[in-house]
Coordinates of C-alpha atoms and ligand atoms in Angstrom, one line a residue:
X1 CA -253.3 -51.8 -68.3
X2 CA -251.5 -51.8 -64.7
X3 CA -252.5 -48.9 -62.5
X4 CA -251.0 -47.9 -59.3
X5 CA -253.1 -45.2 -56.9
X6 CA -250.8 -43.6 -55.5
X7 CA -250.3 -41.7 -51.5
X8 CA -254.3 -41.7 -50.8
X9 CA -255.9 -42.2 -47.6
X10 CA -257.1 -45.3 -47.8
X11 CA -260.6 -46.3 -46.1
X12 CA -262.9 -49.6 -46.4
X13 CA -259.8 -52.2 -45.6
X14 CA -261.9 -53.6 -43.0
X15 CA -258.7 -53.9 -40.7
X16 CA -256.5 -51.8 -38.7
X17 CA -255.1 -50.4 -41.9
X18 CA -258.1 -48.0 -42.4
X19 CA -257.5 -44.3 -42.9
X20 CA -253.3 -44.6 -43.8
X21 CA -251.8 -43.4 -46.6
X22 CA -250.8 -46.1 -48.9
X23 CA -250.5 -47.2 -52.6
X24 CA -253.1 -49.7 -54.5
X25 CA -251.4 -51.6 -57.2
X26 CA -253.5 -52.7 -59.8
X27 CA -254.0 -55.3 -62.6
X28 CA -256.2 -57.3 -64.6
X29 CA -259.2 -55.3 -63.1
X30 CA -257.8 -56.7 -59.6
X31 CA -256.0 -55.5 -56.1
X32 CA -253.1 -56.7 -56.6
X33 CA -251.2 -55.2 -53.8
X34 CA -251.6 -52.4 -51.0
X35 CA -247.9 -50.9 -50.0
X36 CA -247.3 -48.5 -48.3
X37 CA -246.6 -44.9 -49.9
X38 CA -243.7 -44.2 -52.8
X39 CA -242.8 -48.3 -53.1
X40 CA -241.8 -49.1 -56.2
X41 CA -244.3 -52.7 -56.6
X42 CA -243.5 -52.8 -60.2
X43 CA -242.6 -50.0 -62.7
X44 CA -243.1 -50.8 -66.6
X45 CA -246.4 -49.8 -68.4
X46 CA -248.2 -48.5 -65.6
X47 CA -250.9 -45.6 -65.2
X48 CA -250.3 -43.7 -62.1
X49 CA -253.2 -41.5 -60.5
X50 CA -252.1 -39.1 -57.7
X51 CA -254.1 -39.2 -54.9
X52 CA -252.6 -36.9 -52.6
X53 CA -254.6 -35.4 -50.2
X54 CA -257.9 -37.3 -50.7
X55 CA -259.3 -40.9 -49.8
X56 CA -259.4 -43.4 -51.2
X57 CA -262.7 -45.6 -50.8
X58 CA -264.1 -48.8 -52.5
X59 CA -266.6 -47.6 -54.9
X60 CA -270.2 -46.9 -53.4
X61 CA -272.7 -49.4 -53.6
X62 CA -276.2 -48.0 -54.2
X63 CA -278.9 -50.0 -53.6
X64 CA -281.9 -47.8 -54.5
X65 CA -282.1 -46.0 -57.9
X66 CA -284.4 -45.4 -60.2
X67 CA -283.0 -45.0 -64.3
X68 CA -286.6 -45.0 -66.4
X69 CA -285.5 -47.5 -69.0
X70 CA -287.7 -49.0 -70.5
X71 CA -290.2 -46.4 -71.0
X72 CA -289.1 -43.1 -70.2
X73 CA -285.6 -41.8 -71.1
X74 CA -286.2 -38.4 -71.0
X75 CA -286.1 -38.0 -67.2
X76 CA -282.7 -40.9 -67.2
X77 CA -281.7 -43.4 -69.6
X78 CA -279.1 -46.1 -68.3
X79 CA -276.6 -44.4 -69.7
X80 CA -276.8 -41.2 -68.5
X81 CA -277.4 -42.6 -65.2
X82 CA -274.6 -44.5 -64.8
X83 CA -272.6 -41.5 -65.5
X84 CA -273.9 -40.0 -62.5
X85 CA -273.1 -42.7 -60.9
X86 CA -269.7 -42.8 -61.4
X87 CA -269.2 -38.9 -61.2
X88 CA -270.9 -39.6 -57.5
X89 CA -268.3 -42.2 -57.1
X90 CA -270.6 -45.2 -57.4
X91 CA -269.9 -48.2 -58.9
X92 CA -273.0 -50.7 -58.3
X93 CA -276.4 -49.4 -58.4
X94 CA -279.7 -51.4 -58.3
X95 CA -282.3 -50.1 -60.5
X96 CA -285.9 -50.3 -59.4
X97 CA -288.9 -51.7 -61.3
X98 CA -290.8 -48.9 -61.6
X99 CA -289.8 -48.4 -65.6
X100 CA -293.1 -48.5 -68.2
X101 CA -293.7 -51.5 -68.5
X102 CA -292.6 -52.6 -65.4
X103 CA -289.3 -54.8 -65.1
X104 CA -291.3 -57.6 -64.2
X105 CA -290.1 -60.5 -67.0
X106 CA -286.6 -62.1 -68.3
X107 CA -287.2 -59.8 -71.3
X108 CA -286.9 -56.4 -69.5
X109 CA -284.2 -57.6 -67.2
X110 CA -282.4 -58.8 -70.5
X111 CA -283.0 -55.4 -72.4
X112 CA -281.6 -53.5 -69.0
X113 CA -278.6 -55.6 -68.4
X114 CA -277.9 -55.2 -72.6
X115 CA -278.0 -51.6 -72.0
X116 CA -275.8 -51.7 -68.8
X117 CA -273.2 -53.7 -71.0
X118 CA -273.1 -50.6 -73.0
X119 CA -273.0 -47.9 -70.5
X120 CA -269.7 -46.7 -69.0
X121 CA -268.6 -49.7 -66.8
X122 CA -270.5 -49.2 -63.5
X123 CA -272.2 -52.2 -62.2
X124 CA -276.1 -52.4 -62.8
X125 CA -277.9 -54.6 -60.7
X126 CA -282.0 -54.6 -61.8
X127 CA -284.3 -55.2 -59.6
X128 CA -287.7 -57.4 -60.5
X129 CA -291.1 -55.9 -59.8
X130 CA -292.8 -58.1 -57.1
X131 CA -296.0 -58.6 -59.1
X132 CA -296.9 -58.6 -62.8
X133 CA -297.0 -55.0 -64.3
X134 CA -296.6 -54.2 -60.4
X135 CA -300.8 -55.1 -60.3
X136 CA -300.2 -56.1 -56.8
X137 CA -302.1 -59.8 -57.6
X138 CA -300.3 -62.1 -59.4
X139 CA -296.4 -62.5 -58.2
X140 CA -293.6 -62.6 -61.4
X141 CA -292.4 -66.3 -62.6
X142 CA -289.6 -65.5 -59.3
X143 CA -287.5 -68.5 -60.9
X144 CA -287.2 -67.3 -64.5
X145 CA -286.4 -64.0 -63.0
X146 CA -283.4 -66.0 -60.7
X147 CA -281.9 -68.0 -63.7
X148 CA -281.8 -65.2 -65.9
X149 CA -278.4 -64.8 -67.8
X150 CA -276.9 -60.9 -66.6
X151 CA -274.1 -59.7 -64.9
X152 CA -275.6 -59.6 -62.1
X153 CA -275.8 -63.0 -62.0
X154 CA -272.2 -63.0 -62.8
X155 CA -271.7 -61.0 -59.9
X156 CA -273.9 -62.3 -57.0
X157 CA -275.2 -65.7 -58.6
X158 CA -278.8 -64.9 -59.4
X159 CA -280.2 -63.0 -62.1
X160 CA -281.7 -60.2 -60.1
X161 CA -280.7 -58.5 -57.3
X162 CA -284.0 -58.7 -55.7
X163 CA -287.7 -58.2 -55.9
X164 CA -289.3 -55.2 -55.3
X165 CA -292.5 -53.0 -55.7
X166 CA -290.8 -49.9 -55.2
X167 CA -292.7 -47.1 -56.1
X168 CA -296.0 -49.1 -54.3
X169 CA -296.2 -51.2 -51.4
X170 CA -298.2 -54.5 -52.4
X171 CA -301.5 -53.9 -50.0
X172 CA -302.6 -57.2 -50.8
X173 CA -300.3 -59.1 -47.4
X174 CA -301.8 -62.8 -48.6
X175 CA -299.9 -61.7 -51.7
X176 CA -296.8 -60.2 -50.0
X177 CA -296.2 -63.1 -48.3
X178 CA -296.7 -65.6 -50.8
X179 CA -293.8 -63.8 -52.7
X180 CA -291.7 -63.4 -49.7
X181 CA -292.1 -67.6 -49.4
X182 CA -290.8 -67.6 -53.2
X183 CA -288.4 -65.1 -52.8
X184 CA -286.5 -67.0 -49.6
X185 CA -286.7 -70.3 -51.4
X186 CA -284.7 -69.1 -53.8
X187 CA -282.7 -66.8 -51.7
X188 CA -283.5 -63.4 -53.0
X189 CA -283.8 -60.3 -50.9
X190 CA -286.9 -58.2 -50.7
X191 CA -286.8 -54.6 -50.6
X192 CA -289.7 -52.8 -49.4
X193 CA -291.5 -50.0 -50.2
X194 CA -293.2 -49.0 -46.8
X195 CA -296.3 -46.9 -47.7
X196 CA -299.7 -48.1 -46.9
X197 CA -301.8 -46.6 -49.5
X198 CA -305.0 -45.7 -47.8
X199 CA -303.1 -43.8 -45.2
X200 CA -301.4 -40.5 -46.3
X201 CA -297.9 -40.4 -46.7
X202 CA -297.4 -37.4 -44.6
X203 CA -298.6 -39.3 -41.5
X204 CA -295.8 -41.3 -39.9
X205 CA -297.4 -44.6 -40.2
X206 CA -298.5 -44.4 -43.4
X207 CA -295.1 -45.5 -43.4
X208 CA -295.0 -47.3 -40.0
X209 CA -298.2 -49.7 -40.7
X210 CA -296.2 -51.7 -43.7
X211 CA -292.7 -51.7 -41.7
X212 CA -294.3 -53.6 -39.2
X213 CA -296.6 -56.1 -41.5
X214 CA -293.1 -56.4 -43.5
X215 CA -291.2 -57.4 -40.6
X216 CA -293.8 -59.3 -39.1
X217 CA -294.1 -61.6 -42.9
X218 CA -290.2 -61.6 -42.8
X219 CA -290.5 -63.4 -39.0
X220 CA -293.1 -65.8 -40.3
X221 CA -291.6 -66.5 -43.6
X222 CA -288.0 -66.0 -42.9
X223 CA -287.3 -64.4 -46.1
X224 CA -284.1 -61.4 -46.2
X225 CA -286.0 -58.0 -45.9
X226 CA -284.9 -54.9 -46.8
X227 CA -286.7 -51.7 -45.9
X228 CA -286.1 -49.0 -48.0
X229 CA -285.9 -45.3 -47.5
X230 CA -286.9 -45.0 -43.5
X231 CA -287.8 -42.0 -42.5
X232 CA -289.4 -42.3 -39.2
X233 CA -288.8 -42.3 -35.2
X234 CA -291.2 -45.0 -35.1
X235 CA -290.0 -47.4 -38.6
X236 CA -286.7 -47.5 -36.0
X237 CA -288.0 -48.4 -33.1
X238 CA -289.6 -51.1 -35.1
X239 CA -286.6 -52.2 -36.9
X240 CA -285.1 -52.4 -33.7
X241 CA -287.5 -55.2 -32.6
X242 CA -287.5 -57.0 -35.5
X243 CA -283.6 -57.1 -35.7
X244 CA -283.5 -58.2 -32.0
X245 CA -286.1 -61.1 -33.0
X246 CA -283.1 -62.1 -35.1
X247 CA -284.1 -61.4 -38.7
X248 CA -282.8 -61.1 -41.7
X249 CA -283.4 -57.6 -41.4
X250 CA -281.8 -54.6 -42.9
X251 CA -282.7 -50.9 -43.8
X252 CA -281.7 -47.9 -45.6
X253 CA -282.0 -44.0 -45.2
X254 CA -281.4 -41.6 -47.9
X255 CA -279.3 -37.9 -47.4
X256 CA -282.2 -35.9 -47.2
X257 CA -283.9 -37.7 -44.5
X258 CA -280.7 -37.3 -42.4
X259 CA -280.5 -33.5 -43.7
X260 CA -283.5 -31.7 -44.4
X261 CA -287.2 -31.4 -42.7
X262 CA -290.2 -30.8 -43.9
X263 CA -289.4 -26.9 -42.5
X264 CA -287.2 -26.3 -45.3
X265 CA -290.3 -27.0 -47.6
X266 CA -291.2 -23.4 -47.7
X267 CA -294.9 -23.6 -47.4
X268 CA -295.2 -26.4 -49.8
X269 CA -294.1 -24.8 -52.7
X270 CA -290.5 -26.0 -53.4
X271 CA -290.9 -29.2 -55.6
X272 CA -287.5 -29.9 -55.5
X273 CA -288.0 -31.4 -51.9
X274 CA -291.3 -33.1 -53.2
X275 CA -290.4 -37.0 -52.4
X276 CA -292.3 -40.1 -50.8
X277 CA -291.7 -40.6 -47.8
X278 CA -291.9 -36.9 -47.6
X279 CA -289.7 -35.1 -45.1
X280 CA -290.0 -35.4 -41.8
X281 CA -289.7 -33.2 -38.3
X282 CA -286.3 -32.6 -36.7
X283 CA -287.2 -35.6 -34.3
X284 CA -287.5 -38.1 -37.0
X285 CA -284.2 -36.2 -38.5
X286 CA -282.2 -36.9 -35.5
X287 CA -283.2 -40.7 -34.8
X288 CA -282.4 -41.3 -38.5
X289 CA -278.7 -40.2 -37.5
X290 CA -278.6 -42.1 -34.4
X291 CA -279.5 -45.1 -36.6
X292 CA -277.0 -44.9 -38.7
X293 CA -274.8 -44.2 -36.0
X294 CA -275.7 -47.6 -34.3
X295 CA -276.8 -49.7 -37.2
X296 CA -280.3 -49.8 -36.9
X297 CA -279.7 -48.3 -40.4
X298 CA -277.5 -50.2 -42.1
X299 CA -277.3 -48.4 -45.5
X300 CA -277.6 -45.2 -46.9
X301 CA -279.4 -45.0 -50.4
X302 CA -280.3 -42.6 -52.9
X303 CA -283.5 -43.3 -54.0
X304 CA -282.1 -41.8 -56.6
X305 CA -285.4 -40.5 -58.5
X306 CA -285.0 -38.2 -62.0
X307 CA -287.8 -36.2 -63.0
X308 CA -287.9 -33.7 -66.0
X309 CA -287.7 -29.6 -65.2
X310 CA -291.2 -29.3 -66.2
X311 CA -293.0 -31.5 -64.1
X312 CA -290.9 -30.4 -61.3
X313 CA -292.0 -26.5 -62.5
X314 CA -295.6 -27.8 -62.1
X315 CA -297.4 -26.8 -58.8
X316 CA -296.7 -28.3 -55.9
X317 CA -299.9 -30.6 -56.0
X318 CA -299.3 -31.8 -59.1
X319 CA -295.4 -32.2 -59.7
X320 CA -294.4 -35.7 -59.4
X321 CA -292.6 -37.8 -56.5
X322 CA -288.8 -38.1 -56.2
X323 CA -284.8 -36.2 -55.9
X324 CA -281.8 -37.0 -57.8
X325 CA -278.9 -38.1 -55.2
X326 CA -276.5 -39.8 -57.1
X327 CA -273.3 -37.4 -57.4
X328 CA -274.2 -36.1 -54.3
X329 CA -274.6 -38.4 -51.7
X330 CA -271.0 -39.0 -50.9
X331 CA -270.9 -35.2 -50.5
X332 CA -273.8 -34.7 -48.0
X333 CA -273.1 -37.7 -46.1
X334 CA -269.6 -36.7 -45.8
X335 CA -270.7 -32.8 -44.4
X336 CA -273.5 -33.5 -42.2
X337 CA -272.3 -37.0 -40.8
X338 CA -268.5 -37.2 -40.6
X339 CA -268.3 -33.9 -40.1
X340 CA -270.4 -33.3 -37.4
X341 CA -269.0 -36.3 -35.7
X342 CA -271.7 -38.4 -36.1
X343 CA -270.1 -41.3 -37.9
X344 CA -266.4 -42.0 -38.2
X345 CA -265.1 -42.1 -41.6
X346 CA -264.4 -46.2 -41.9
X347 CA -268.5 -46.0 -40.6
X348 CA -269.6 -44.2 -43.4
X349 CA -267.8 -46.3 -45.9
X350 CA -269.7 -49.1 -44.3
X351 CA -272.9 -47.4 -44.6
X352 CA -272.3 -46.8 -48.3
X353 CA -270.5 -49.5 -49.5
X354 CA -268.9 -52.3 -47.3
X355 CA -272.7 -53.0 -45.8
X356 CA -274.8 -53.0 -49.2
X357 CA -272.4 -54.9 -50.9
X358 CA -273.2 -57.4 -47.9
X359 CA -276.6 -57.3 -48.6
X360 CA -275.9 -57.7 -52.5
X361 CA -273.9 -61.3 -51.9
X362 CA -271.2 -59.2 -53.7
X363 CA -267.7 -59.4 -53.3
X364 CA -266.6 -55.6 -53.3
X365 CA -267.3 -53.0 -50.8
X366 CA -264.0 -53.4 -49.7
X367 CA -260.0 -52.1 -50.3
X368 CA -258.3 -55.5 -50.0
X369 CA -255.6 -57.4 -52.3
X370 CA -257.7 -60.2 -54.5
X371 CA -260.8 -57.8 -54.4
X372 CA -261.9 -56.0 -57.6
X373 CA -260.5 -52.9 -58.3
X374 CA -264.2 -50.7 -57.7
X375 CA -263.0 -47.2 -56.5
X376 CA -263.6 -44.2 -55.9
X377 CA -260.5 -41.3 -55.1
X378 CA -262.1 -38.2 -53.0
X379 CA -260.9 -35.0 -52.3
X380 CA -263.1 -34.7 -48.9
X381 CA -261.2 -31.2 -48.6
X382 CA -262.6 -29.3 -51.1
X383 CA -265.6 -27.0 -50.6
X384 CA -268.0 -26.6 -53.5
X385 CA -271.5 -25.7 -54.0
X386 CA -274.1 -28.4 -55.4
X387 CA -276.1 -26.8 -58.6
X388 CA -278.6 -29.1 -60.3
X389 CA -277.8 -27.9 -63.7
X390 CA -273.7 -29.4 -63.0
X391 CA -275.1 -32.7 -62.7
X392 CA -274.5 -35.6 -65.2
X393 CA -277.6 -36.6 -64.2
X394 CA -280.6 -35.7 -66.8
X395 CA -282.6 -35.2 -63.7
X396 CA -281.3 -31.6 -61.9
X397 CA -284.4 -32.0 -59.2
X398 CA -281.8 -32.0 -56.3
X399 CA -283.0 -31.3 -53.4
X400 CA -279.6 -29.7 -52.3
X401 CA -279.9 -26.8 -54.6
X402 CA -277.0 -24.4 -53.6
X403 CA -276.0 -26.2 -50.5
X404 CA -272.3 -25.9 -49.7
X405 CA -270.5 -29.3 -49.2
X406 CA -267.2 -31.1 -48.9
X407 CA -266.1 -34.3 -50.7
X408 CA -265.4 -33.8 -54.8
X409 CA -265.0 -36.9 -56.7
X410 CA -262.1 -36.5 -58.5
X411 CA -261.7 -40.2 -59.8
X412 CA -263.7 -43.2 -60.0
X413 CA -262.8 -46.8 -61.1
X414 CA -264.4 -50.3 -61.8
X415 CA -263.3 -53.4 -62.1
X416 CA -259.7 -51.2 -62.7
X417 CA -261.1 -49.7 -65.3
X418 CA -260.9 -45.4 -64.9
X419 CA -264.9 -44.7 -65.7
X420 CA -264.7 -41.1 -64.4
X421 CA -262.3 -38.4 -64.3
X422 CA -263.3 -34.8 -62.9
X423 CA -262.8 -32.4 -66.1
X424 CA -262.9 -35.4 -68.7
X425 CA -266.0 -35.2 -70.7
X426 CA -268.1 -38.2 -71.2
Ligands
DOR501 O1 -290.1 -40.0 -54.4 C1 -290.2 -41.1 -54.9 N1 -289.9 -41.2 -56.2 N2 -290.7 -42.1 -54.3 C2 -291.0 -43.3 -54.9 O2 -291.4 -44.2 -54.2 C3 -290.9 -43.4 -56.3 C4 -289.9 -42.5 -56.9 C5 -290.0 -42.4 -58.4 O3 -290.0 -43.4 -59.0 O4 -290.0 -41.3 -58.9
ZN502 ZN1 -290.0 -46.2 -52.6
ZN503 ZN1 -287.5 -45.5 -55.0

């Protein structure tokens, strides 16, 4: 079926274009053309979705989530989180290895990438454990894991989008490194968990002490690095050497790093805001911002973590880890970043879709004729309140529980294909 979006502002064109009003024509899953507004391109047969007043963006590339299949589909199943995907405006996502059993062999990767194929159409990308049954000893069959047959490898030429422990950092460095040698060999990117596991978490280099090993085994090995979910002053000053030693160096952020502190966990009692990395002081908060603003952070994640209301009802000592963030980050990034004046619109499209897509090897991220048609149509005026129990998600443990926002999705496509529409059910 043709489509034609029609009269957004368009954003992610990567020229001079950026933030106009046009019309994207489109066909076959494709770009066809960009005119400008209320030009007839072609008229027969064709779908058109208004979208006056919003922007228009290339759909969201997430490269952190997590989606429990295999193993435990009552906090997400692929399904269900790829719906809150594409009500968040998403269209790829990688999912982490943390699933029981780990996703650490051809035949999980297989049974995710089957399950993707029957979801609603947004882009699944899995991600390999780093070690078998992520033991932290013995590194996965990294080739098997490369030539295995999934969209994915459709889509960036390998079979996974890259190895990773998340969840656990692999203490062993011997180990690390050996699988950092694989992993550049065959060109796949590493993204790192940065937690050293005999330090507590709430300590800033329990984080600190594995960014710098990481980046110090991505100098002597030259393998891409990815570090995921910084949340520290220090991880950026860090990241700031390493990227001026000329790495292959990138690293994400998540919304509630760049939002919330640990003072709005009221005397450690509100699980909702329970994550690792936990939340940091206002110092930590506003170098995460200035990172994004100047690329020391290239990306902003989810970490996207769904945990069931009872665990999250538990006490605060015992509920688990983690905060849902798809179908909201556009949202929060949107109010406290663009808003504010900390990044310019085309900057945050960058940081959410243009960069990871980068990362990825994948050809989308951007609004440009011969591109597929992944995107996302945004009504960044309206207002609205973020409740956990409106979310698509089966995990409601936001940790932006009646926070007032701007930026509803109203329309989300992939590959040209609609895969969400605000007031159309599932
Ligand atoms: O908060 C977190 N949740 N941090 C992690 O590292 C893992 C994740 C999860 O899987 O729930
Ligand atoms: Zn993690
Ligand atoms: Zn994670």
């Amino acid at each position: 079926m043709k489509r034609c979006i029609r009269n957004g502002q368009i954003y992610g064109t990567g020229n001079s274009r950026s933030g106009k009003p046009g019309d994207i024509w489109i066909q076959g899953g494709v770009i066809e053309k960009i005119t400008e507004p209320g030009e007839a391109f072609w008229q027969e047969d064709t779908e058109y979705i208004d979208a006056g007043g919003c922007w228009v963006v290339p759909g969201l590339v997430d490269l952190h989530v997590h989606f429990r299949e295999p193993g435990q589909t009552e906090k997400e199943d692929i399904a269900s989180g790829c719906r809150a995907a594409a009500a968040g405006g998403v269209t790829t996502v990688c999912c982490m290895p943390n699933t029981k059993p780990a996703a650490d062999c051809e035949e999980i990767i297989r049974l995710i990438d089957e399950k993707a194929g029957n979801a609603c159409g947004v882009h699944v990308l899995p991600v390999a454990s780093i070690t078998v049954g992520m033991n932290g000893k013995t590194v996965v069959n990294t080739r098997k894991l490369y030539n295995c047959d999934t969209q994915c490898k459709e889509l960036t030429g390998r079979g996974i989008a890259a190895l990773s422990e998340d969840g656990r950092s692999v203490m062993d460095s011997a180990v690390m490194e050996s699988a950092m040698v694989q992993a550049r060999d065959l060109g796949i990117p590493v993204f790192s968990h940065t937690e050293d596991h005999a330090i507590t978490a709430e300590s800033p280099e329990g984080e600190e002490i594995i960014v710098a090993r990481d980046i110090l085994l991505a100098k002597k090995t030259g393998c891409p690095l990815h570090l995921c979910h910084i949340s520290t002053k220090g991880s950026l000053d860090l990241i700031r050497l390493g990227k001026r030693w000329g790495l292959k160096l990138t690293a994400e952020t998540a919304p509630h790093y760049f939002t919330l502190t640990r003072e709005d966990t009221a005397n450690k009692t509100d699980t909702l805001r329970k994550m690792n990395p936990p939340l940091r002081g206002e110092e930590d908060r506003e170098a995460v911002r200035q990172a994004l603003k100047d690329g020391t952070l290239d990306v902003i994640a989810t970490d996207h973590a769904p945990h069931c209301p009872e665990e999250k009802q538990r006490p605060f000592a015992e509920a688990p880890f983690g905060v849902v963030g798809l179908e909201t980050s556009f949202a929060v990034a949107y109010t406290e970043l663009v808003k504010r004046g900390i990044l310019t619109p085309e900057e945050l499209v960058r940081r959410m879709s243009t960069k990871p897509a980068e990362i990825l090897g994948l050809r989308r991220g951007i609004i440009a004729e011969g591109y597929p048609a992944d995107l996302a149509v945004i009504d960044t005026q309206r207002e609205y309140t973020i409740h956990g129990e409106h979310l698509y998600s089966k995990g409601k443990n936001t940790p932006f529980e009646g926070k007032r926002v701007f930026g509803k999705v109203v329309c989300t496509l992939a590959d040209g294909n609609v895969i969400y529409r605000e007031g159309e059910e599932a």
